[in-house]
Amino acid sequence: MKINFTETVLRDANQSLIATRMPFSDFEGILKTMDKAGYYSLECWGGAIFDSCLRFLNEDPWERLRKIKKACPNTKLQMLLRGQNILGYKHYPDDVVRLFVKKSVENGIDIIRIFDALNDIRNIEVAVDETLKNGAHASGTICFTISPIHNLESNVKLAKDMETLGVNSICVKDMAGIMGPQDAYDLVKALKENVKVPIVVHTHSTTGLGILALQKAVEAGADVIDTAISSFSGGTSQPPTETLAYALRQEAYEVDLDDKVLKQINDYFKPILAKSLESGLLNPLVMGTETDALVYQIPGGMLSNLVSQLTAQNKLDKLDEVLAETPKVRKDLGYPPLVTPMSQMVGVQAAGNVLSGQRYKNISSEIKSYVRGEYGKPPGDIDSELKKLILNGEEPITGRYADLLKPGLPAARAYLGKRAKSDEDVLSYIAFPPQAEAFFDKRDEKEKHTYAYTIEKLDD
Ligand code: CO
């Protein structure tokens, strides 16, 4: 059986290890080689790439995508999309979501992995529909989480519902690296028995379970796995590409990767990793194995956020109490998966509950919006006392939140006027307004200078 590999060095590995700060110029020189490696796809866009390009790298994210496409015409390009939230944490109107998907495909994306932080299928419907309309591959995503209400049955139901929407594959996304090998085996097996589309597995090496989980997922029938070229693998990144290829071939799986090309790619990225370590961009701690996430059942990133939040308030001695409060808050909220932004919201509320000495004395506006139904349907029931406290007798929103939103494109177009040179600019602005405006200003300034002087030929 053939196992396909999605290489994540340009997106998730870059995001997980060096906060997405790899400029295009760093990897430009290896793209043509990467195109020959035999990858199923190259994850290279979406997630935090867009924000980082505009905010830190002074790059047009759309132009980055077009350049990657040009250098890699033979490999499918893949992006991560947060459903109705596109690349952020709030719901956008449908016209924005549709144009974003359409333009992503036009600029070079072949596969869009679409997820919702609450696994609320209504929040991925429009993005899936538009992906399919544009002839691209829609990968419906299950955010893997552990709770008393999440089980094989609920995950299989979600997968079946997504198959009904018409997705071309189903991805199991374990953003925290807490999926054990048996979890992976059981889930993939159940999915293979219940849906027809290929199964993709995405995990992180954070807790050290990653390699084991991928191996067992493959044994259960997974079709595609996400890995990162070894120099950029491990720790909070993905398991290593070359290692998985080696191990799976030993088990007689067919792997279409060219080892010589992988070696060239790895050699290319080694000095980039060394440079990142030297500059301090890469913290050696994120390269290691962090098993606390398994003890506390919360993602490593959330744990380090809690520690820094409490340290800043000189209250680190309260950490144990906050860690005990965290699962209680999560339960009160109906067990949302601990993925951004829910992980931060739950963590901040748990810390507040402990530090103020009274549970829910202060409630963040995000938690209030969540309880009002503005993020989608909570996976389980919200605690009735908490509901009463926040809703004050009002009814929560039970419909799809985006149905309540006015179209977003006309206002953005009117505001930007001529400063937007394309639909892509309008979308950059909608996704990250201040960053996009600052980027446009710099670009306009640069163009002014570029055009102020031109070299002309002498007359013959
Ligand atoms: Co990830």
Short mmCIF file of C-alpha atoms and ligand atoms in Angstrom, two decimals:
data_model
loop_
_atom_site.label_atom_id
_atom_site.label_comp_id
_atom_site.label_asym_id
_atom_site.label_seq_id
_atom_site.Cartn_x
_atom_site.Cartn_y
_atom_site.Cartn_z
CA MET A 1 0.00 0.00 0.00
CA LYS A 2 1.21 3.46 -0.89
CA ILE A 3 1.67 6.13 1.80
CA ASN A 4 1.67 9.77 0.76
CA PHE A 5 3.61 12.50 2.49
CA THR A 6 2.70 16.14 3.00
CA GLU A 7 5.79 18.24 3.77
CA THR A 8 5.18 20.96 6.33
CA VAL A 9 8.54 22.78 6.53
CA LEU A 10 7.22 25.86 4.75
CA ARG A 11 4.14 26.28 6.95
CA ASP A 12 3.54 24.32 10.16
CA ALA A 13 7.18 23.50 10.98
CA ASN A 14 8.10 27.11 10.21
CA GLN A 15 5.19 28.27 12.41
CA SER A 16 5.79 25.83 15.28
CA LEU A 17 9.55 26.27 15.59
CA ILE A 18 10.36 29.81 14.47
CA ALA A 19 7.03 31.66 14.77
CA THR A 20 6.59 31.73 10.95
CA ARG A 21 9.51 34.12 10.47
CA MET A 22 11.15 32.35 7.52
CA PRO A 23 11.24 34.87 4.69
CA PHE A 24 10.64 33.71 1.12
CA SER A 25 14.26 34.49 0.26
CA ASP A 26 15.42 31.85 2.77
CA PHE A 27 13.72 28.95 1.00
CA GLU A 28 13.47 30.26 -2.57
CA GLY A 29 16.66 28.42 -3.53
CA ILE A 30 15.33 24.95 -2.67
CA LEU A 31 11.81 25.12 -4.12
CA LYS A 32 12.72 23.62 -7.51
CA THR A 33 14.40 20.72 -5.71
CA MET A 34 11.40 20.27 -3.39
CA ASP A 35 9.24 19.96 -6.50
CA LYS A 36 11.17 16.78 -7.39
CA ALA A 37 10.97 15.05 -3.99
CA GLY A 38 7.77 13.15 -4.69
CA TYR A 39 5.66 14.79 -2.00
CA TYR A 40 1.91 14.33 -2.17
CA SER A 41 1.64 18.02 -1.27
CA LEU A 42 3.57 20.95 0.15
CA GLU A 43 1.85 22.73 3.00
CA CYS A 44 3.02 26.26 2.38
CA TRP A 45 0.27 28.78 3.05
CA GLY A 46 -2.53 29.76 5.42
CA GLY A 47 -2.27 29.47 9.18
CA ALA A 48 0.00 32.24 10.43
CA ILE A 49 1.88 32.69 7.12
CA PHE A 50 -0.40 35.46 5.94
CA ASP A 51 -0.19 37.51 9.13
CA SER A 52 3.57 37.02 9.45
CA CYS A 53 4.22 38.08 5.84
CA LEU A 54 2.36 41.37 6.31
CA ARG A 55 3.36 42.08 9.90
CA PHE A 56 6.99 41.00 10.12
CA LEU A 57 8.41 40.08 6.74
CA ASN A 58 7.09 42.91 4.55
CA GLU A 59 6.02 40.38 1.94
CA ASP A 60 2.80 40.17 -0.01
CA PRO A 61 1.46 36.73 1.03
CA TRP A 62 -0.30 36.33 -2.33
CA GLU A 63 2.90 37.02 -4.21
CA ARG A 64 4.71 34.45 -2.02
CA LEU A 65 2.12 31.87 -3.03
CA ARG A 66 2.43 32.70 -6.75
CA LYS A 67 6.22 32.40 -6.58
CA ILE A 68 6.03 29.01 -4.82
CA LYS A 69 3.58 27.82 -7.47
CA LYS A 70 5.88 28.93 -10.26
CA ALA A 71 8.84 27.08 -8.74
CA CYS A 72 6.80 23.96 -7.89
CA PRO A 73 4.49 23.31 -10.83
CA ASN A 74 4.43 19.53 -10.25
CA THR A 75 3.57 19.41 -6.56
CA LYS A 76 0.18 20.17 -5.07
CA LEU A 77 0.24 23.23 -2.85
CA GLN A 78 -1.75 23.09 0.35
CA MET A 79 -3.06 25.63 2.82
CA LEU A 80 -4.72 25.62 6.23
CA LEU A 81 -8.00 27.53 6.53
CA ARG A 82 -9.98 28.18 9.69
CA GLY A 83 -13.38 27.78 7.99
CA GLN A 84 -15.62 30.77 8.51
CA ASN A 85 -12.77 32.50 10.41
CA ILE A 86 -10.45 32.26 7.36
CA LEU A 87 -7.10 32.97 9.07
CA GLY A 88 -8.28 34.70 12.23
CA TYR A 89 -10.49 34.14 15.22
CA LYS A 90 -13.75 35.86 14.33
CA HIS A 91 -16.46 34.97 11.89
CA TYR A 92 -16.39 36.66 8.50
CA PRO A 93 -19.37 37.10 6.22
CA ASP A 94 -19.87 34.52 3.48
CA ASP A 95 -18.90 36.85 0.60
CA VAL A 96 -15.47 37.31 2.20
CA VAL A 97 -14.99 33.58 2.80
CA ARG A 98 -15.97 32.76 -0.78
CA LEU A 99 -13.70 35.34 -2.37
CA PHE A 100 -10.82 34.31 -0.13
CA VAL A 101 -11.15 30.67 -1.18
CA LYS A 102 -11.56 31.59 -4.86
CA LYS A 103 -8.47 33.82 -4.85
CA SER A 104 -6.43 31.21 -2.93
CA VAL A 105 -7.13 28.68 -5.66
CA GLU A 106 -6.51 31.22 -8.45
CA ASN A 107 -3.14 32.11 -6.96
CA GLY A 108 -1.98 28.51 -6.77
CA ILE A 109 -3.55 26.50 -3.95
CA ASP A 110 -4.63 22.94 -4.84
CA ILE A 111 -5.67 21.54 -1.46
CA ILE A 112 -7.45 23.45 1.29
CA ARG A 113 -7.53 21.87 4.74
CA ILE A 114 -10.58 23.37 6.40
CA PHE A 115 -11.31 23.20 10.11
CA ASP A 116 -13.40 24.79 12.81
CA ALA A 117 -12.09 25.09 16.37
CA LEU A 118 -15.38 23.72 17.78
CA ASN A 119 -15.78 21.06 15.07
CA ASP A 120 -19.04 22.85 14.15
CA ILE A 121 -19.62 21.71 10.60
CA ARG A 122 -21.74 24.78 9.80
CA ASN A 123 -18.57 26.84 10.11
CA ILE A 124 -16.79 24.96 7.33
CA GLU A 125 -19.71 24.47 4.91
CA VAL A 126 -19.25 27.63 2.86
CA ALA A 127 -15.47 27.24 2.55
CA VAL A 128 -15.88 23.60 1.48
CA ASP A 129 -18.55 24.52 -1.06
CA GLU A 130 -16.44 27.30 -2.60
CA THR A 131 -13.32 25.09 -2.69
CA LEU A 132 -15.21 22.45 -4.64
CA LYS A 133 -16.75 25.06 -6.97
CA ASN A 134 -13.27 26.23 -7.85
CA GLY A 135 -12.12 22.72 -8.67
CA ALA A 136 -9.75 22.39 -5.72
CA HIS A 137 -9.46 19.61 -3.14
CA ALA A 138 -11.36 20.24 0.11
CA SER A 139 -9.99 18.39 3.11
CA GLY A 140 -12.54 18.34 5.94
CA THR A 141 -10.86 18.38 9.30
CA ILE A 142 -11.55 16.84 12.70
CA CYS A 143 -9.84 18.73 15.53
CA PHE A 144 -8.72 15.87 17.73
CA THR A 145 -9.35 16.39 21.42
CA ILE A 146 -9.77 14.27 24.53
CA SER A 147 -12.87 14.75 26.70
CA PRO A 148 -15.71 12.70 28.18
CA ILE A 149 -17.97 13.68 25.25
CA HIS A 150 -15.52 13.24 22.38
CA ASN A 151 -15.22 9.64 21.27
CA LEU A 152 -14.98 7.43 18.19
CA GLU A 153 -18.68 7.79 17.58
CA SER A 154 -18.68 11.60 17.61
CA ASN A 155 -15.62 11.72 15.35
CA VAL A 156 -17.08 9.23 12.89
CA LYS A 157 -20.34 11.20 12.81
CA LEU A 158 -18.44 14.39 12.00
CA ALA A 159 -16.48 12.60 9.27
CA LYS A 160 -19.66 11.23 7.71
CA ASP A 161 -21.29 14.64 7.80
CA MET A 162 -18.26 16.14 6.09
CA GLU A 163 -18.34 13.41 3.47
CA THR A 164 -21.95 14.35 2.79
CA LEU A 165 -20.75 17.93 2.19
CA GLY A 166 -18.54 16.51 -0.55
CA VAL A 167 -15.05 16.80 0.96
CA ASN A 168 -12.30 14.98 -0.95
CA SER A 169 -10.48 13.75 2.14
CA ILE A 170 -10.76 13.80 5.92
CA CYS A 171 -7.91 15.04 8.07
CA VAL A 172 -7.42 14.15 11.72
CA LYS A 173 -5.70 17.20 13.17
CA ASP A 174 -3.98 16.73 16.50
CA MET A 175 -2.71 20.24 17.10
CA ALA A 176 -1.33 19.49 20.57
CA GLY A 177 0.43 16.20 19.86
CA ILE A 178 -1.62 14.40 22.52
CA MET A 179 -2.98 11.62 20.29
CA GLY A 180 -1.52 8.34 21.43
CA PRO A 181 -0.71 5.49 19.04
CA GLN A 182 -3.76 3.51 20.08
CA ASP A 183 -6.01 6.62 19.76
CA ALA A 184 -4.64 7.09 16.25
CA TYR A 185 -5.07 3.44 15.32
CA ASP A 186 -8.64 3.22 16.62
CA LEU A 187 -9.75 6.52 15.09
CA VAL A 188 -8.26 5.92 11.65
CA LYS A 189 -9.62 2.37 11.59
CA ALA A 190 -13.09 3.60 12.49
CA LEU A 191 -12.90 6.30 9.83
CA LYS A 192 -11.72 3.85 7.17
CA GLU A 193 -14.67 1.61 8.01
CA ASN A 194 -17.18 4.43 7.77
CA VAL A 195 -16.09 6.85 5.05
CA LYS A 196 -14.78 6.32 1.52
CA VAL A 197 -12.51 9.34 1.09
CA PRO A 198 -8.78 9.17 1.94
CA ILE A 199 -7.69 9.80 5.53
CA VAL A 200 -4.92 12.28 6.36
CA VAL A 201 -3.23 12.42 9.76
CA HIS A 202 -1.61 15.53 11.20
CA THR A 203 0.13 15.63 14.56
CA HIS A 204 3.03 17.29 16.37
CA SER A 205 6.07 15.77 18.10
CA THR A 206 5.55 17.93 21.20
CA THR A 207 4.96 15.09 23.67
CA GLY A 208 7.03 12.53 21.78
CA LEU A 209 3.97 10.55 20.66
CA GLY A 210 4.04 11.86 17.08
CA ILE A 211 6.10 9.18 15.34
CA LEU A 212 4.26 6.37 17.13
CA ALA A 213 0.88 7.91 16.33
CA LEU A 214 1.71 8.25 12.62
CA GLN A 215 3.04 4.71 12.38
CA LYS A 216 -0.08 3.25 13.98
CA ALA A 217 -2.31 5.52 11.89
CA VAL A 218 -0.68 4.12 8.76
CA GLU A 219 -1.14 0.57 10.02
CA ALA A 220 -4.82 1.37 10.48
CA GLY A 221 -5.05 2.55 6.88
CA ALA A 222 -4.17 6.26 6.80
CA ASP A 223 -3.47 7.41 3.25
CA VAL A 224 -1.49 10.60 3.86
CA ILE A 225 0.70 11.71 6.76
CA ASP A 226 2.14 15.14 7.56
CA THR A 227 5.87 15.26 8.25
CA ALA A 228 8.65 17.85 8.26
CA ILE A 229 12.11 17.53 6.71
CA SER A 230 14.27 16.28 9.58
CA SER A 231 16.25 19.46 10.31
CA PHE A 232 12.93 21.23 10.93
CA SER A 233 11.17 18.29 12.62
CA GLY A 234 10.59 17.21 16.21
CA GLY A 235 9.59 19.16 19.29
CA THR A 236 6.59 21.35 18.59
CA SER A 237 6.98 20.63 14.85
CA GLN A 238 5.98 17.47 12.93
CA PRO A 239 7.73 14.07 13.02
CA PRO A 240 10.63 13.75 10.53
CA THR A 241 9.94 12.94 6.88
CA GLU A 242 13.03 10.81 6.24
CA THR A 243 12.58 8.73 9.41
CA LEU A 244 8.95 7.90 8.64
CA ALA A 245 9.84 7.07 5.04
CA TYR A 246 12.58 4.69 6.25
CA ALA A 247 10.41 3.05 8.90
CA LEU A 248 7.36 2.61 6.68
CA ARG A 249 9.41 1.10 3.84
CA GLN A 250 10.68 -1.45 6.35
CA GLU A 251 7.07 -2.42 6.92
CA ALA A 252 6.71 -2.87 3.14
CA TYR A 253 4.67 0.25 2.50
CA GLU A 254 5.28 1.98 -0.80
CA VAL A 255 6.83 5.41 -0.34
CA ASP A 256 7.38 7.52 -3.46
CA LEU A 257 9.91 9.91 -1.96
CA ASP A 258 13.35 10.33 -3.52
CA ASP A 259 15.88 9.90 -0.70
CA LYS A 260 18.63 11.76 -2.56
CA VAL A 261 16.38 14.75 -3.05
CA LEU A 262 15.29 14.64 0.61
CA LYS A 263 18.96 14.75 1.60
CA GLN A 264 19.48 17.87 -0.54
CA ILE A 265 16.44 19.50 1.02
CA ASN A 266 17.57 18.65 4.52
CA ASP A 267 21.10 19.94 3.86
CA TYR A 268 19.59 23.17 2.56
CA PHE A 269 17.51 23.77 5.69
CA LYS A 270 20.24 22.83 8.21
CA PRO A 271 22.04 26.21 8.08
CA ILE A 272 18.68 28.01 8.28
CA LEU A 273 17.97 26.13 11.48
CA ALA A 274 21.47 26.94 12.81
CA LYS A 275 20.97 30.62 11.94
CA SER A 276 17.62 30.65 13.77
CA LEU A 277 19.19 29.11 16.86
CA GLU A 278 22.02 31.61 16.79
CA SER A 279 19.73 34.62 16.45
CA GLY A 280 17.52 33.38 19.27
CA LEU A 281 14.52 33.11 16.93
CA LEU A 282 14.50 29.39 17.68
CA ASN A 283 14.32 28.55 21.37
CA PRO A 284 16.07 25.18 21.87
CA LEU A 285 13.37 24.27 24.39
CA VAL A 286 10.73 23.86 21.66
CA MET A 287 12.94 21.23 19.99
CA GLY A 288 12.73 18.91 22.98
CA THR A 289 10.04 16.60 24.29
CA GLU A 290 7.50 18.10 26.68
CA THR A 291 5.37 15.48 28.43
CA ASP A 292 3.56 17.81 30.86
CA ALA A 293 0.81 18.12 28.25
CA LEU A 294 0.04 14.43 28.84
CA VAL A 295 -0.16 14.88 32.60
CA TYR A 296 -2.42 17.94 32.47
CA GLN A 297 -4.24 17.02 29.25
CA ILE A 298 -3.76 20.51 27.94
CA PRO A 299 -1.60 21.56 24.97
CA GLY A 300 2.01 22.57 25.67
CA GLY A 301 1.46 26.05 24.25
CA MET A 302 -1.42 26.63 26.63
CA LEU A 303 0.67 25.51 29.58
CA SER A 304 3.51 27.90 28.73
CA ASN A 305 0.97 30.72 28.28
CA LEU A 306 -0.42 30.04 31.76
CA VAL A 307 3.06 30.02 33.25
CA SER A 308 4.01 33.33 31.64
CA GLN A 309 0.65 34.90 32.55
CA LEU A 310 1.06 33.92 36.22
CA THR A 311 4.74 34.89 36.26
CA ALA A 312 3.85 38.37 34.95
CA GLN A 313 1.42 38.78 37.85
CA ASN A 314 3.90 37.35 40.33
CA LYS A 315 1.46 34.52 41.09
CA LEU A 316 3.31 31.46 39.87
CA ASP A 317 2.64 29.81 43.24
CA LYS A 318 -1.00 29.53 42.08
CA LEU A 319 -0.10 27.36 39.08
CA ASP A 320 -1.33 24.10 40.61
CA GLU A 321 -4.67 25.66 41.52
CA VAL A 322 -5.05 27.11 38.02
CA LEU A 323 -4.20 23.74 36.48
CA ALA A 324 -6.87 22.14 38.64
CA GLU A 325 -9.38 24.83 37.65
CA THR A 326 -8.70 24.58 33.90
CA PRO A 327 -10.55 21.27 33.26
CA LYS A 328 -13.48 22.58 35.34
CA VAL A 329 -13.81 25.69 33.17
CA ARG A 330 -13.55 23.53 30.08
CA LYS A 331 -16.34 21.31 31.40
CA ASP A 332 -18.50 24.36 32.21
CA LEU A 333 -18.08 25.48 28.59
CA GLY A 334 -19.16 22.14 27.13
CA TYR A 335 -15.68 20.71 26.45
CA PRO A 336 -14.45 22.86 23.55
CA PRO A 337 -11.29 21.43 21.90
CA LEU A 338 -8.29 23.22 23.40
CA VAL A 339 -7.17 24.85 20.19
CA THR A 340 -6.66 28.56 19.56
CA PRO A 341 -8.60 30.65 20.51
CA MET A 342 -10.47 28.39 22.98
CA SER A 343 -7.26 27.28 24.73
CA GLN A 344 -6.39 30.91 25.56
CA MET A 345 -9.97 31.73 26.57
CA VAL A 346 -10.24 28.75 28.92
CA GLY A 347 -6.77 29.41 30.38
CA VAL A 348 -7.40 33.09 31.05
CA GLN A 349 -10.77 32.35 32.66
CA ALA A 350 -9.31 29.59 34.86
CA ALA A 351 -6.53 31.93 36.04
CA GLY A 352 -9.10 34.68 36.70
CA ASN A 353 -11.31 32.30 38.67
CA VAL A 354 -8.39 31.37 40.94
CA LEU A 355 -6.75 34.79 41.31
CA SER A 356 -9.97 36.70 42.04
CA GLY A 357 -10.89 34.15 44.69
CA GLN A 358 -14.36 33.72 43.18
CA ARG A 359 -15.35 31.67 40.14
CA TYR A 360 -16.68 33.77 37.25
CA LYS A 361 -16.45 37.01 39.20
CA ASN A 362 -14.98 38.47 36.03
CA ILE A 363 -15.88 36.96 32.68
CA SER A 364 -13.97 37.84 29.51
CA SER A 365 -15.92 39.27 26.59
CA GLU A 366 -14.75 36.32 24.47
CA ILE A 367 -16.27 33.80 26.88
CA LYS A 368 -19.49 35.81 26.86
CA SER A 369 -19.58 35.74 23.04
CA TYR A 370 -18.91 32.01 23.10
CA VAL A 371 -21.77 31.38 25.53
CA ARG A 372 -24.05 33.57 23.37
CA GLY A 373 -23.31 31.21 20.48
CA GLU A 374 -21.13 33.55 18.43
CA TYR A 375 -18.39 30.97 17.88
CA GLY A 376 -20.73 28.16 16.87
CA LYS A 377 -22.28 25.23 18.66
CA PRO A 378 -20.39 24.13 21.79
CA PRO A 379 -19.58 20.40 21.60
CA GLY A 380 -21.40 19.69 24.88
CA ASP A 381 -23.78 21.47 27.24
CA ILE A 382 -22.72 24.71 28.85
CA ASP A 383 -23.18 24.79 32.63
CA SER A 384 -26.68 26.12 33.37
CA GLU A 385 -25.54 28.50 36.14
CA LEU A 386 -22.90 30.03 33.89
CA LYS A 387 -25.47 30.39 31.12
CA LYS A 388 -27.86 32.18 33.45
CA LEU A 389 -25.09 34.49 34.63
CA ILE A 390 -24.08 35.52 31.11
CA LEU A 391 -27.30 35.39 29.13
CA ASN A 392 -29.45 37.10 31.74
CA GLY A 393 -32.58 35.50 30.34
CA GLU A 394 -31.67 36.18 26.69
CA GLU A 395 -31.74 33.29 24.23
CA PRO A 396 -28.38 32.19 22.80
CA ILE A 397 -27.88 32.18 19.03
CA THR A 398 -28.54 28.69 17.76
CA GLY A 399 -28.30 29.35 14.02
CA ARG A 400 -25.13 29.79 12.00
CA TYR A 401 -23.53 33.00 13.26
CA ALA A 402 -22.37 34.12 9.79
CA ASP A 403 -26.02 34.22 8.69
CA LEU A 404 -26.37 37.31 10.88
CA LEU A 405 -23.53 39.18 9.18
CA LYS A 406 -23.84 41.73 6.38
CA PRO A 407 -21.62 41.23 3.31
CA GLY A 408 -18.12 42.49 4.07
CA LEU A 409 -16.54 43.23 0.68
CA PRO A 410 -18.39 46.43 -0.31
CA ALA A 411 -17.39 48.33 2.83
CA ALA A 412 -13.76 47.23 2.62
CA ARG A 413 -13.56 48.17 -1.07
CA ALA A 414 -15.11 51.57 -0.42
CA TYR A 415 -12.73 52.26 2.45
CA LEU A 416 -9.55 51.27 0.60
CA GLY A 417 -10.41 52.91 -2.72
CA LYS A 418 -7.38 53.06 -5.01
CA ARG A 419 -5.00 51.88 -2.32
CA ALA A 420 -6.24 48.37 -3.04
CA LYS A 421 -4.68 47.29 -6.31
CA SER A 422 -6.52 43.97 -6.48
CA ASP A 423 -9.11 41.75 -4.82
CA GLU A 424 -6.17 40.11 -3.07
CA ASP A 425 -5.34 43.45 -1.43
CA VAL A 426 -8.94 43.83 -0.25
CA LEU A 427 -8.78 40.38 1.32
CA SER A 428 -5.42 41.09 2.99
CA TYR A 429 -7.00 44.19 4.49
CA ILE A 430 -10.10 42.36 5.72
CA ALA A 431 -8.00 39.63 7.31
CA PHE A 432 -5.42 41.90 8.98
CA PRO A 433 -6.45 45.56 8.66
CA PRO A 434 -3.62 47.50 10.36
CA GLN A 435 -0.89 45.16 9.07
CA ALA A 436 -2.22 45.30 5.51
CA GLU A 437 -2.54 49.09 5.56
CA ALA A 438 1.03 49.47 6.83
CA PHE A 439 2.16 47.05 4.13
CA PHE A 440 0.32 49.01 1.39
CA ASP A 441 1.89 52.27 2.60
CA LYS A 442 5.39 50.79 2.46
CA ARG A 443 4.70 49.31 -0.96
CA ASP A 444 3.37 52.60 -2.36
CA GLU A 445 6.37 54.44 -0.98
CA LYS A 446 8.73 51.94 -2.58
CA GLU A 447 6.94 52.16 -5.92
CA LYS A 448 7.20 55.94 -5.88
CA HIS A 449 10.96 55.64 -5.60
CA THR A 450 11.24 52.84 -8.10
CA TYR A 451 9.39 54.80 -10.75
CA ALA A 452 11.07 58.13 -10.11
CA TYR A 453 14.10 57.16 -12.19
CA THR A 454 14.22 55.11 -15.35
CA ILE A 455 17.16 54.24 -17.53
CA GLU A 456 16.70 55.15 -21.18
CA LYS A 457 18.65 53.93 -24.16
CA LEU A 458 20.75 56.33 -26.21
CA ASP A 459 19.41 57.09 -29.64
CA ASP A 460 21.24 55.02 -32.25
CO CO B 1 -0.36 21.68 13.25
#
